[in-house]
mmCIF file with all atom_site columns, C-alpha atoms in Angstrom:
data_model
loop_
_atom_site.group_PDB
_atom_site.id
_atom_site.type_symbol
_atom_site.label_atom_id
_atom_site.label_alt_id
_atom_site.label_comp_id
_atom_site.label_asym_id
_atom_site.label_entity_id
_atom_site.label_seq_id
_atom_site.pdbx_PDB_ins_code
_atom_site.Cartn_x
_atom_site.Cartn_y
_atom_site.Cartn_z
_atom_site.occupancy
_atom_site.B_iso_or_equiv
_atom_site.pdbx_formal_charge
_atom_site.auth_seq_id
_atom_site.auth_comp_id
_atom_site.auth_asym_id
_atom_site.auth_atom_id
_atom_site.pdbx_PDB_model_num
ATOM 1  C CA . UNK J 1 1  ? 0.360   13.991  14.368  1.00 62.00 ? 249 UNK J CA 1
ATOM 2  C CA . UNK J 1 2  ? 0.158   11.852  11.250  1.00 77.00 ? 250 UNK J CA 1
ATOM 3  C CA . UNK J 1 3  ? 3.073   10.771  9.133   1.00 89.00 ? 251 UNK J CA 1
ATOM 4  C CA . UNK J 1 4  ? 2.882   9.926   5.424   1.00 91.00 ? 252 UNK J CA 1
ATOM 5  C CA . UNK J 1 5  ? 4.158   6.501   4.339   1.00 92.00 ? 253 UNK J CA 1
ATOM 6  C CA . UNK J 1 6  ? 4.748   5.311   0.776   1.00 94.00 ? 254 UNK J CA 1
ATOM 7  C CA . UNK J 1 7  ? 4.506   1.720   -0.490  1.00 93.00 ? 255 UNK J CA 1
ATOM 8  C CA . UNK J 1 8  ? 5.345   0.296   -3.898  1.00 93.00 ? 256 UNK J CA 1
ATOM 9  C CA . UNK J 1 9  ? 2.952   -2.548  -4.663  1.00 93.00 ? 257 UNK J CA 1
ATOM 10 C CA . UNK J 1 10 ? 2.840   -5.069  -7.508  1.00 92.00 ? 258 UNK J CA 1
ATOM 11 C CA . UNK J 1 11 ? -0.297  -7.163  -7.817  1.00 90.00 ? 259 UNK J CA 1
ATOM 12 C CA . UNK J 1 12 ? -1.847  -9.490  -10.356 1.00 85.00 ? 260 UNK J CA 1
ATOM 13 C CA . UNK J 1 13 ? -4.082  -8.052  -13.053 1.00 79.00 ? 261 UNK J CA 1
ATOM 14 C CA . UNK J 1 14 ? -6.918  -10.276 -11.827 1.00 74.00 ? 262 UNK J CA 1
ATOM 15 C CA . UNK J 1 15 ? -6.539  -8.840  -8.311  1.00 77.00 ? 263 UNK J CA 1
ATOM 16 C CA . UNK J 1 16 ? -8.819  -6.307  -6.743  1.00 82.00 ? 264 UNK J CA 1
ATOM 17 C CA . UNK J 1 17 ? -7.524  -2.842  -5.825  1.00 85.00 ? 265 UNK J CA 1
ATOM 18 C CA . UNK J 1 18 ? -10.456 -2.460  -3.440  1.00 88.00 ? 266 UNK J CA 1
ATOM 19 C CA . UNK J 1 19 ? -8.961  -5.174  -1.190  1.00 87.00 ? 267 UNK J CA 1
ATOM 20 C CA . UNK J 1 20 ? -5.742  -3.186  -0.889  1.00 88.00 ? 268 UNK J CA 1
ATOM 21 C CA . UNK J 1 21 ? -7.433  0.126   -0.158  1.00 91.00 ? 269 UNK J CA 1
ATOM 22 C CA . UNK J 1 22 ? -9.856  -1.410  2.328   1.00 91.00 ? 270 UNK J CA 1
ATOM 23 C CA . UNK J 1 23 ? -6.915  -3.069  4.134   1.00 89.00 ? 271 UNK J CA 1
ATOM 24 C CA . UNK J 1 24 ? -5.266  0.315   4.580   1.00 91.00 ? 272 UNK J CA 1
ATOM 25 C CA . UNK J 1 25 ? -8.446  2.059   5.673   1.00 91.00 ? 273 UNK J CA 1
ATOM 26 C CA . UNK J 1 26 ? -9.367  -0.739  8.104   1.00 91.00 ? 274 UNK J CA 1
ATOM 27 C CA . UNK J 1 27 ? -6.600  0.416   10.446  1.00 91.00 ? 275 UNK J CA 1
ATOM 28 C CA . UNK J 1 28 ? -7.984  3.032   12.780  1.00 88.00 ? 276 UNK J CA 1
ATOM 29 C CA . UNK J 1 29 ? -6.700  6.497   11.869  1.00 85.00 ? 277 UNK J CA 1
ATOM 30 C CA . UNK J 1 30 ? -5.108  5.518   8.516   1.00 91.00 ? 278 UNK J CA 1
ATOM 31 C CA . UNK J 1 31 ? -6.157  7.497   5.453   1.00 93.00 ? 279 UNK J CA 1
ATOM 32 C CA . UNK J 1 32 ? -5.132  7.093   1.808   1.00 94.00 ? 280 UNK J CA 1
ATOM 33 C CA . UNK J 1 33 ? -3.677  10.256  0.307   1.00 94.00 ? 281 UNK J CA 1
ATOM 34 C CA . UNK J 1 34 ? -2.563  9.121   -3.153  1.00 93.00 ? 282 UNK J CA 1
ATOM 35 C CA . UNK J 1 35 ? -2.878  6.114   -5.476  1.00 92.00 ? 283 UNK J CA 1
ATOM 36 C CA . UNK J 1 36 ? -0.962  5.690   -8.705  1.00 92.00 ? 284 UNK J CA 1
ATOM 37 C CA . UNK J 1 37 ? -1.256  2.282   -10.425 1.00 91.00 ? 285 UNK J CA 1
ATOM 38 C CA . UNK J 1 38 ? -0.622  1.346   -14.051 1.00 91.00 ? 286 UNK J CA 1
ATOM 39 C CA . UNK J 1 39 ? -0.996  -1.892  -15.958 1.00 90.00 ? 287 UNK J CA 1
ATOM 40 C CA . UNK J 1 40 ? 2.281   -3.608  -16.879 1.00 88.00 ? 288 UNK J CA 1
ATOM 41 C CA . UNK J 1 41 ? 1.384   -6.754  -18.791 1.00 86.00 ? 289 UNK J CA 1
ATOM 42 C CA . UNK J 1 42 ? -0.118  -9.260  -16.358 1.00 86.00 ? 290 UNK J CA 1
ATOM 43 C CA . UNK J 1 43 ? 0.436   -7.066  -13.302 1.00 89.00 ? 291 UNK J CA 1
ATOM 44 C CA . UNK J 1 44 ? -0.440  -3.672  -11.911 1.00 91.00 ? 292 UNK J CA 1
ATOM 45 C CA . UNK J 1 45 ? 2.454   -1.676  -10.495 1.00 92.00 ? 293 UNK J CA 1
ATOM 46 C CA . UNK J 1 46 ? 2.085   1.435   -8.444  1.00 92.00 ? 294 UNK J CA 1
ATOM 47 C CA . UNK J 1 47 ? 2.507   3.495   -5.349  1.00 93.00 ? 295 UNK J CA 1
ATOM 48 C CA . UNK J 1 48 ? 0.096   4.069   -2.510  1.00 93.00 ? 296 UNK J CA 1
ATOM 49 C CA . UNK J 1 49 ? 0.625   6.953   -0.081  1.00 94.00 ? 297 UNK J CA 1
ATOM 50 C CA . UNK J 1 50 ? -1.238  6.957   3.197   1.00 94.00 ? 298 UNK J CA 1
ATOM 51 C CA . UNK J 1 51 ? -1.223  8.769   6.511   1.00 93.00 ? 299 UNK J CA 1
ATOM 52 C CA . UNK J 1 52 ? -0.904  6.872   9.762   1.00 90.00 ? 300 UNK J CA 1
ATOM 53 C CA . UNK J 1 53 ? -0.412  8.246   13.218  1.00 85.00 ? 301 UNK J CA 1
ATOM 54 C CA . UNK J 1 54 ? 2.228   5.762   14.395  1.00 84.00 ? 302 UNK J CA 1
ATOM 55 C CA . UNK J 1 55 ? 4.850   3.380   13.063  1.00 85.00 ? 303 UNK J CA 1
ATOM 56 C CA . UNK J 1 56 ? 2.878   0.570   14.720  1.00 86.00 ? 304 UNK J CA 1
ATOM 57 C CA . UNK J 1 57 ? -0.052  1.383   12.413  1.00 88.00 ? 305 UNK J CA 1
ATOM 58 C CA . UNK J 1 58 ? 2.280   1.238   9.414   1.00 89.00 ? 306 UNK J CA 1
ATOM 59 C CA . UNK J 1 59 ? 3.484   -2.242  10.409  1.00 90.00 ? 307 UNK J CA 1
ATOM 60 C CA . UNK J 1 60 ? -0.117  -3.399  10.865  1.00 92.00 ? 308 UNK J CA 1
ATOM 61 C CA . UNK J 1 61 ? -1.000  -2.146  7.366   1.00 91.00 ? 309 UNK J CA 1
ATOM 62 C CA . UNK J 1 62 ? 2.027   -3.930  5.873   1.00 91.00 ? 310 UNK J CA 1
ATOM 63 C CA . UNK J 1 63 ? 0.897   -7.208  7.473   1.00 91.00 ? 311 UNK J CA 1
ATOM 64 C CA . UNK J 1 64 ? -2.650  -6.826  6.152   1.00 91.00 ? 312 UNK J CA 1
ATOM 65 C CA . UNK J 1 65 ? -1.472  -6.086  2.606   1.00 90.00 ? 313 UNK J CA 1
ATOM 66 C CA . UNK J 1 66 ? 1.012   -8.970  2.574   1.00 90.00 ? 314 UNK J CA 1
ATOM 67 C CA . UNK J 1 67 ? -1.770  -11.414 3.548   1.00 90.00 ? 315 UNK J CA 1
ATOM 68 C CA . UNK J 1 68 ? -3.465  -10.699 0.224   1.00 86.00 ? 316 UNK J CA 1
ATOM 69 C CA . UNK J 1 69 ? -2.400  -13.508 -2.128  1.00 86.00 ? 317 UNK J CA 1
ATOM 70 C CA . UNK J 1 70 ? -2.853  -11.312 -5.204  1.00 86.00 ? 318 UNK J CA 1
ATOM 71 C CA . UNK J 1 71 ? 0.093   -9.160  -4.074  1.00 89.00 ? 319 UNK J CA 1
ATOM 72 C CA . UNK J 1 72 ? 3.429   -10.108 -5.632  1.00 88.00 ? 320 UNK J CA 1
ATOM 73 C CA . UNK J 1 73 ? 5.593   -7.531  -3.902  1.00 91.00 ? 321 UNK J CA 1
ATOM 74 C CA . UNK J 1 74 ? 5.277   -4.791  -1.292  1.00 91.00 ? 322 UNK J CA 1
ATOM 75 C CA . UNK J 1 75 ? 8.116   -2.511  -0.283  1.00 92.00 ? 323 UNK J CA 1
ATOM 76 C CA . UNK J 1 76 ? 8.405   0.732   1.596   1.00 92.00 ? 324 UNK J CA 1
ATOM 77 C CA . UNK J 1 77 ? 9.639   3.752   -0.333  1.00 90.00 ? 325 UNK J CA 1
ATOM 78 C CA . UNK J 1 78 ? 11.540  6.306   1.695   1.00 84.00 ? 326 UNK J CA 1
ATOM 79 C CA . UNK J 1 79 ? 11.729  8.938   -1.047  1.00 68.00 ? 327 UNK J CA 1
ATOM 80 C CA . UNK J 1 80 ? 8.450   10.638  -1.992  1.00 62.00 ? 328 UNK J CA 1
ATOM 81 C CA . UNK J 1 81 ? 9.844   11.597  -5.413  1.00 61.00 ? 329 UNK J CA 1
ATOM 82 C CA . UNK J 1 82 ? 9.179   8.016   -6.608  1.00 55.00 ? 330 UNK J CA 1
ATOM 83 C CA . UNK J 1 83 ? 5.441   8.746   -6.812  1.00 53.00 ? 331 UNK J CA 1
#
């Protein structure tokens, strides 16, 4: 059974959204459900929702995203209404 996780991500305008999405989808069984990013000056700010089967997969995805140097901030959102 999959669980939906939400992350708020801020990354540089020069960054590549494809790197973020491919990091999520590189984890076996993870699937992106929703992306919502907007430009805020020199950064993009948004929320990514994805399904993962286990909490271990979520932690693996967080590590992969944080390795990307274009990412300024990543935090988990517990409330889906933030999307």
